[in-house]
């Protein structure tokens, strides 16, 4: 993740720290305390960003295998199929597409007399995609056995496409709920800001007394717990 994206993540964390400090404590000391996790947030956000990038790469890899299966069916050798697939994928995703860069790297490695099985296995290990690992395993076995490589690859592609379709359906079903969850996360802050604007001093007792601060601390704990639980409920993964 680049420095610019890290800076944006830090800005988002700082904004969240300021909103939480204002809504729950109205204290600069609380803001200073909340800035500690805000400074760490870019590294935590990177985990989510990597997961999103991995999902994108998985979709692009599925398309790459379809293109590669077509090249094999047309009579290309496995090595030439990788080269042809790289050129076709560049037309789909551009020269800087993730899967395009990976296929370019595989072609460069094959030009250095590396076997096609090796470069596909290295891509699978580097990407961390379970589908890529399965494909590399099946490709290696089919290539070494000397059997019909094209039917095996086409069958593998069919199975992978079914699994990918199920994953996409799960993402589609949960995406709207995840968007609603993000809106609900901001509702408490909007309510507090709205009441402050329409009825100044309405929440004054909550920030000026010990009991009020304890209640607001409890509210903050419940709010954070609800965020964690909602994320876990919506985090549906397919093995």
mmCIF file of C-alpha atoms in Angstrom:
data_model
loop_
_atom_site.group_PDB
_atom_site.id
_atom_site.type_symbol
_atom_site.label_atom_id
_atom_site.label_comp_id
_atom_site.label_asym_id
_atom_site.label_seq_id
_atom_site.Cartn_x
_atom_site.Cartn_y
_atom_site.Cartn_z
ATOM 1 C CA UNK A 1 0.000 0.000 0.000
ATOM 2 C CA UNK A 2 1.500 3.330 -1.080
ATOM 3 C CA UNK A 3 2.308 6.327 1.082
ATOM 4 C CA UNK A 4 -0.627 8.301 -0.308
ATOM 5 C CA UNK A 5 -3.121 5.612 0.673
ATOM 6 C CA UNK A 6 -1.527 5.352 4.127
ATOM 7 C CA UNK A 7 -1.898 9.123 4.540
ATOM 8 C CA UNK A 8 -5.582 8.926 3.600
ATOM 9 C CA UNK A 9 -6.070 6.106 6.098
ATOM 10 C CA UNK A 10 -4.378 8.185 8.806
ATOM 11 C CA UNK A 11 -6.614 11.154 7.952
ATOM 12 C CA UNK A 12 -9.684 8.912 8.229
ATOM 13 C CA UNK A 13 -8.485 7.555 11.569
ATOM 14 C CA UNK A 14 -7.830 11.074 12.864
ATOM 15 C CA UNK A 15 -11.309 12.170 11.791
ATOM 16 C CA UNK A 16 -12.843 9.177 13.576
ATOM 17 C CA UNK A 17 -10.774 9.963 16.702
ATOM 18 C CA UNK A 18 -11.975 13.565 16.672
ATOM 19 C CA UNK A 19 -15.607 12.543 16.191
ATOM 20 C CA UNK A 20 -15.427 9.986 19.015
ATOM 21 C CA UNK A 21 -13.713 12.431 21.382
ATOM 22 C CA UNK A 22 -16.341 15.084 20.680
ATOM 23 C CA UNK A 23 -19.360 12.782 20.803
ATOM 24 C CA UNK A 24 -18.444 10.832 23.915
ATOM 25 C CA UNK A 25 -16.174 13.074 26.008
ATOM 26 C CA UNK A 26 -15.817 16.629 24.630
ATOM 27 C CA UNK A 27 -12.210 16.494 25.762
ATOM 28 C CA UNK A 28 -8.869 17.230 24.109
ATOM 29 C CA UNK A 29 -7.315 14.628 26.409
ATOM 30 C CA UNK A 30 -9.681 12.003 25.014
ATOM 31 C CA UNK A 31 -8.758 13.108 21.499
ATOM 32 C CA UNK A 32 -5.060 12.675 22.314
ATOM 33 C CA UNK A 33 -5.768 9.164 23.641
ATOM 34 C CA UNK A 34 -7.868 8.249 20.594
ATOM 35 C CA UNK A 35 -5.091 9.449 18.295
ATOM 36 C CA UNK A 36 -2.949 6.515 19.468
ATOM 37 C CA UNK A 37 -5.079 3.896 17.640
ATOM 38 C CA UNK A 38 -5.559 6.421 14.816
ATOM 39 C CA UNK A 39 -1.797 6.392 14.233
ATOM 40 C CA UNK A 40 -1.854 2.576 14.065
ATOM 41 C CA UNK A 41 -4.956 2.481 11.860
ATOM 42 C CA UNK A 42 -3.106 2.677 8.489
ATOM 43 C CA UNK A 43 -1.450 -0.664 9.237
ATOM 44 C CA UNK A 44 -4.765 -2.167 10.306
ATOM 45 C CA UNK A 45 -6.441 -0.780 7.185
ATOM 46 C CA UNK A 46 -3.716 -2.345 5.051
ATOM 47 C CA UNK A 47 -5.035 -5.778 6.025
ATOM 48 C CA UNK A 48 -8.483 -4.863 4.639
ATOM 49 C CA UNK A 49 -6.899 -3.309 1.562
ATOM 50 C CA UNK A 50 -4.846 -6.436 0.902
ATOM 51 C CA UNK A 51 -7.965 -8.566 1.194
ATOM 52 C CA UNK A 52 -9.755 -6.386 -1.365
ATOM 53 C CA UNK A 53 -6.760 -6.571 -3.693
ATOM 54 C CA UNK A 54 -6.701 -10.343 -3.286
ATOM 55 C CA UNK A 55 -10.380 -10.534 -4.252
ATOM 56 C CA UNK A 56 -9.687 -8.457 -7.357
ATOM 57 C CA UNK A 57 -6.735 -10.670 -8.262
ATOM 58 C CA UNK A 58 -8.887 -13.760 -7.777
ATOM 59 C CA UNK A 59 -11.466 -12.464 -10.270
ATOM 60 C CA UNK A 60 -8.730 -11.544 -12.736
ATOM 61 C CA UNK A 61 -7.088 -14.948 -12.281
ATOM 62 C CA UNK A 62 -10.368 -16.683 -13.132
ATOM 63 C CA UNK A 63 -10.523 -14.680 -16.360
ATOM 64 C CA UNK A 64 -6.872 -15.491 -17.059
ATOM 65 C CA UNK A 65 -7.473 -19.220 -16.751
ATOM 66 C CA UNK A 66 -10.444 -18.972 -19.121
ATOM 67 C CA UNK A 67 -8.232 -17.186 -21.665
ATOM 68 C CA UNK A 68 -5.456 -19.728 -21.129
ATOM 69 C CA UNK A 69 -7.872 -22.639 -21.598
ATOM 70 C CA UNK A 70 -9.007 -21.080 -24.873
ATOM 71 C CA UNK A 71 -5.401 -20.801 -26.053
ATOM 72 C CA UNK A 72 -4.733 -24.449 -25.197
ATOM 73 C CA UNK A 73 -7.887 -25.505 -27.030
ATOM 74 C CA UNK A 74 -6.647 -23.578 -30.074
ATOM 75 C CA UNK A 75 -3.535 -25.791 -30.160
ATOM 76 C CA UNK A 76 -0.945 -23.624 -28.389
ATOM 77 C CA UNK A 77 1.595 -25.257 -26.131
ATOM 78 C CA UNK A 78 1.417 -24.482 -22.411
ATOM 79 C CA UNK A 79 4.356 -22.064 -22.677
ATOM 80 C CA UNK A 80 2.906 -20.227 -25.664
ATOM 81 C CA UNK A 81 -0.541 -20.205 -24.029
ATOM 82 C CA UNK A 82 0.866 -18.206 -21.119
ATOM 83 C CA UNK A 83 2.418 -15.663 -23.513
ATOM 84 C CA UNK A 84 -0.757 -15.346 -25.602
ATOM 85 C CA UNK A 85 -2.912 -15.058 -22.481
ATOM 86 C CA UNK A 86 -0.713 -12.246 -21.164
ATOM 87 C CA UNK A 87 -1.278 -10.208 -24.333
ATOM 88 C CA UNK A 88 -5.040 -10.762 -24.277
ATOM 89 C CA UNK A 89 -5.280 -9.905 -20.591
ATOM 90 C CA UNK A 90 -3.409 -6.659 -21.242
ATOM 91 C CA UNK A 91 -6.235 -5.624 -23.547
ATOM 92 C CA UNK A 92 -8.760 -6.372 -20.778
ATOM 93 C CA UNK A 93 -7.029 -4.863 -17.731
ATOM 94 C CA UNK A 94 -4.377 -2.569 -19.162
ATOM 95 C CA UNK A 95 -0.587 -2.875 -18.856
ATOM 96 C CA UNK A 96 -0.684 -2.219 -15.092
ATOM 97 C CA UNK A 97 -3.377 -4.777 -14.244
ATOM 98 C CA UNK A 98 -2.369 -7.083 -11.423
ATOM 99 C CA UNK A 99 -2.783 -10.303 -13.386
ATOM 100 C CA UNK A 100 -1.097 -8.696 -16.421
ATOM 101 C CA UNK A 101 2.006 -7.920 -14.358
ATOM 102 C CA UNK A 102 2.030 -11.484 -13.037
ATOM 103 C CA UNK A 103 1.778 -13.034 -16.506
ATOM 104 C CA UNK A 104 4.510 -10.675 -17.731
ATOM 105 C CA UNK A 105 6.698 -11.881 -14.898
ATOM 106 C CA UNK A 106 5.929 -15.522 -15.740
ATOM 107 C CA UNK A 107 6.926 -14.919 -19.358
ATOM 108 C CA UNK A 108 10.181 -13.292 -18.269
ATOM 109 C CA UNK A 109 10.958 -16.269 -16.048
ATOM 110 C CA UNK A 110 10.223 -18.739 -18.870
ATOM 111 C CA UNK A 111 12.608 -16.790 -21.105
ATOM 112 C CA UNK A 112 15.250 -17.610 -18.497
ATOM 113 C CA UNK A 113 14.599 -21.336 -19.093
ATOM 114 C CA UNK A 114 12.272 -21.805 -16.138
ATOM 115 C CA UNK A 115 9.552 -24.401 -16.686
ATOM 116 C CA UNK A 116 5.924 -23.304 -17.011
ATOM 117 C CA UNK A 117 5.010 -25.481 -14.028
ATOM 118 C CA UNK A 118 7.547 -23.669 -11.854
ATOM 119 C CA UNK A 119 6.437 -20.155 -12.763
ATOM 120 C CA UNK A 120 2.753 -21.000 -12.242
ATOM 121 C CA UNK A 121 3.555 -22.558 -8.848
ATOM 122 C CA UNK A 122 5.590 -19.495 -7.856
ATOM 123 C CA UNK A 123 2.688 -17.235 -8.825
ATOM 124 C CA UNK A 124 0.326 -19.360 -6.719
ATOM 125 C CA UNK A 125 2.641 -19.142 -3.690
ATOM 126 C CA UNK A 126 3.236 -15.415 -4.150
ATOM 127 C CA UNK A 127 -0.420 -14.479 -4.620
ATOM 128 C CA UNK A 128 -1.767 -16.584 -1.743
ATOM 129 C CA UNK A 129 -4.825 -17.547 -3.829
ATOM 130 C CA UNK A 130 -6.164 -20.974 -2.933
ATOM 131 C CA UNK A 131 -7.620 -21.314 -6.434
ATOM 132 C CA UNK A 132 -4.185 -20.614 -7.911
ATOM 133 C CA UNK A 133 -2.592 -23.253 -5.684
ATOM 134 C CA UNK A 134 -5.162 -25.825 -6.776
ATOM 135 C CA UNK A 135 -4.672 -24.928 -10.417
ATOM 136 C CA UNK A 136 -0.874 -25.116 -10.132
ATOM 137 C CA UNK A 137 -1.121 -28.553 -8.515
ATOM 138 C CA UNK A 138 -3.482 -29.892 -11.183
ATOM 139 C CA UNK A 139 -1.462 -28.288 -13.992
ATOM 140 C CA UNK A 140 1.777 -29.845 -12.753
ATOM 141 C CA UNK A 141 0.239 -33.327 -12.472
ATOM 142 C CA UNK A 142 -1.427 -33.115 -15.902
ATOM 143 C CA UNK A 143 1.776 -31.831 -17.535
ATOM 144 C CA UNK A 144 3.985 -34.536 -16.048
ATOM 145 C CA UNK A 145 1.548 -37.378 -16.671
ATOM 146 C CA UNK A 146 1.662 -36.659 -20.398
ATOM 147 C CA UNK A 147 -2.104 -36.949 -20.725
ATOM 148 C CA UNK A 148 -4.488 -34.553 -22.410
ATOM 149 C CA UNK A 149 -3.696 -31.219 -20.794
ATOM 150 C CA UNK A 150 -6.512 -29.288 -22.448
ATOM 151 C CA UNK A 151 -9.477 -31.398 -21.154
ATOM 152 C CA UNK A 152 -8.033 -31.381 -17.625
ATOM 153 C CA UNK A 153 -7.549 -27.597 -17.664
ATOM 154 C CA UNK A 154 -11.025 -27.007 -19.123
ATOM 155 C CA UNK A 155 -12.606 -29.182 -16.422
ATOM 156 C CA UNK A 156 -10.610 -27.359 -13.727
ATOM 157 C CA UNK A 157 -11.734 -24.010 -15.136
ATOM 158 C CA UNK A 158 -15.361 -25.163 -15.033
ATOM 159 C CA UNK A 159 -15.068 -26.144 -11.359
ATOM 160 C CA UNK A 160 -13.283 -22.897 -10.479
ATOM 161 C CA UNK A 161 -15.927 -20.876 -12.295
ATOM 162 C CA UNK A 162 -18.692 -22.533 -10.249
ATOM 163 C CA UNK A 163 -16.865 -21.767 -7.004
ATOM 164 C CA UNK A 164 -16.191 -18.205 -8.101
ATOM 165 C CA UNK A 165 -19.853 -17.717 -8.986
ATOM 166 C CA UNK A 166 -20.905 -18.824 -5.499
ATOM 167 C CA UNK A 167 -18.401 -16.401 -3.943
ATOM 168 C CA UNK A 168 -19.695 -13.561 -6.096
ATOM 169 C CA UNK A 169 -23.283 -14.318 -5.062
ATOM 170 C CA UNK A 170 -22.248 -14.201 -1.399
ATOM 171 C CA UNK A 171 -20.448 -10.862 -1.918
ATOM 172 C CA UNK A 172 -23.459 -9.459 -3.777
ATOM 173 C CA UNK A 173 -25.874 -10.499 -1.022
ATOM 174 C CA UNK A 174 -23.724 -9.035 1.752
ATOM 175 C CA UNK A 175 -22.512 -5.850 0.016
ATOM 176 C CA UNK A 176 -25.796 -3.961 0.545
ATOM 177 C CA UNK A 177 -25.908 -5.051 4.196
ATOM 178 C CA UNK A 178 -22.294 -3.951 4.683
ATOM 179 C CA UNK A 179 -23.167 -0.541 3.227
ATOM 180 C CA UNK A 180 -26.120 -0.295 5.625
ATOM 181 C CA UNK A 181 -23.804 -1.224 8.483
ATOM 182 C CA UNK A 182 -21.456 1.651 7.582
ATOM 183 C CA UNK A 183 -24.401 4.062 7.595
ATOM 184 C CA UNK A 184 -25.594 2.748 10.965
ATOM 185 C CA UNK A 185 -22.099 3.221 12.397
ATOM 186 C CA UNK A 186 -22.397 6.943 11.707
ATOM 187 C CA UNK A 187 -25.973 7.376 12.985
ATOM 188 C CA UNK A 188 -25.047 7.895 16.696
ATOM 189 C CA UNK A 189 -22.641 10.712 15.797
ATOM 190 C CA UNK A 190 -25.162 12.367 13.506
ATOM 191 C CA UNK A 191 -27.819 12.205 16.217
ATOM 192 C CA UNK A 192 -25.504 13.811 18.786
ATOM 193 C CA UNK A 193 -24.406 16.547 16.379
ATOM 194 C CA UNK A 194 -28.012 17.237 15.383
ATOM 195 C CA UNK A 195 -29.200 17.546 18.993
ATOM 196 C CA UNK A 196 -26.235 19.789 19.801
ATOM 197 C CA UNK A 197 -27.216 22.093 16.960
ATOM 198 C CA UNK A 198 -30.945 22.188 17.754
ATOM 199 C CA UNK A 199 -30.734 22.024 21.576
ATOM 200 C CA UNK A 200 -27.385 23.380 22.797
ATOM 201 C CA UNK A 201 -26.436 22.144 26.272
ATOM 202 C CA UNK A 202 -28.857 19.196 26.178
ATOM 203 C CA UNK A 203 -26.010 16.709 26.758
ATOM 204 C CA UNK A 204 -24.043 18.984 29.094
ATOM 205 C CA UNK A 205 -24.615 16.833 32.165
ATOM 206 C CA UNK A 206 -23.134 13.823 30.372
ATOM 207 C CA UNK A 207 -19.784 15.590 29.949
ATOM 208 C CA UNK A 208 -19.592 17.534 33.211
ATOM 209 C CA UNK A 209 -20.267 14.878 35.851
ATOM 210 C CA UNK A 210 -18.477 11.680 36.803
ATOM 211 C CA UNK A 211 -21.635 9.608 36.366
ATOM 212 C CA UNK A 212 -22.231 11.122 32.945
ATOM 213 C CA UNK A 213 -18.718 10.308 31.790
ATOM 214 C CA UNK A 214 -19.097 6.726 33.059
ATOM 215 C CA UNK A 215 -22.343 6.371 31.122
ATOM 216 C CA UNK A 216 -20.724 7.746 27.964
ATOM 217 C CA UNK A 217 -17.781 5.363 28.414
ATOM 218 C CA UNK A 218 -20.272 2.493 28.644
ATOM 219 C CA UNK A 219 -22.009 3.753 25.498
ATOM 220 C CA UNK A 220 -18.668 3.887 23.694
ATOM 221 C CA UNK A 221 -17.880 0.311 24.766
ATOM 222 C CA UNK A 222 -21.286 -0.912 23.523
ATOM 223 C CA UNK A 223 -20.804 0.977 20.263
ATOM 224 C CA UNK A 224 -17.378 -0.567 19.639
ATOM 225 C CA UNK A 225 -18.669 -4.030 20.564
ATOM 226 C CA UNK A 226 -21.558 -3.694 18.120
ATOM 227 C CA UNK A 227 -19.127 -2.696 15.359
ATOM 228 C CA UNK A 228 -16.949 -5.750 16.005
ATOM 229 C CA UNK A 229 -19.937 -8.114 16.128
ATOM 230 C CA UNK A 230 -21.465 -6.723 12.929
ATOM 231 C CA UNK A 231 -18.158 -7.155 11.103
ATOM 232 C CA UNK A 232 -17.831 -10.765 12.242
ATOM 233 C CA UNK A 233 -21.437 -11.570 11.291
ATOM 234 C CA UNK A 234 -20.938 -10.175 7.785
ATOM 235 C CA UNK A 235 -17.499 -11.731 7.316
ATOM 236 C CA UNK A 236 -18.673 -14.769 5.341
ATOM 237 C CA UNK A 237 -15.843 -16.734 3.790
ATOM 238 C CA UNK A 238 -15.936 -19.744 1.500
ATOM 239 C CA UNK A 239 -13.269 -22.348 2.106
#
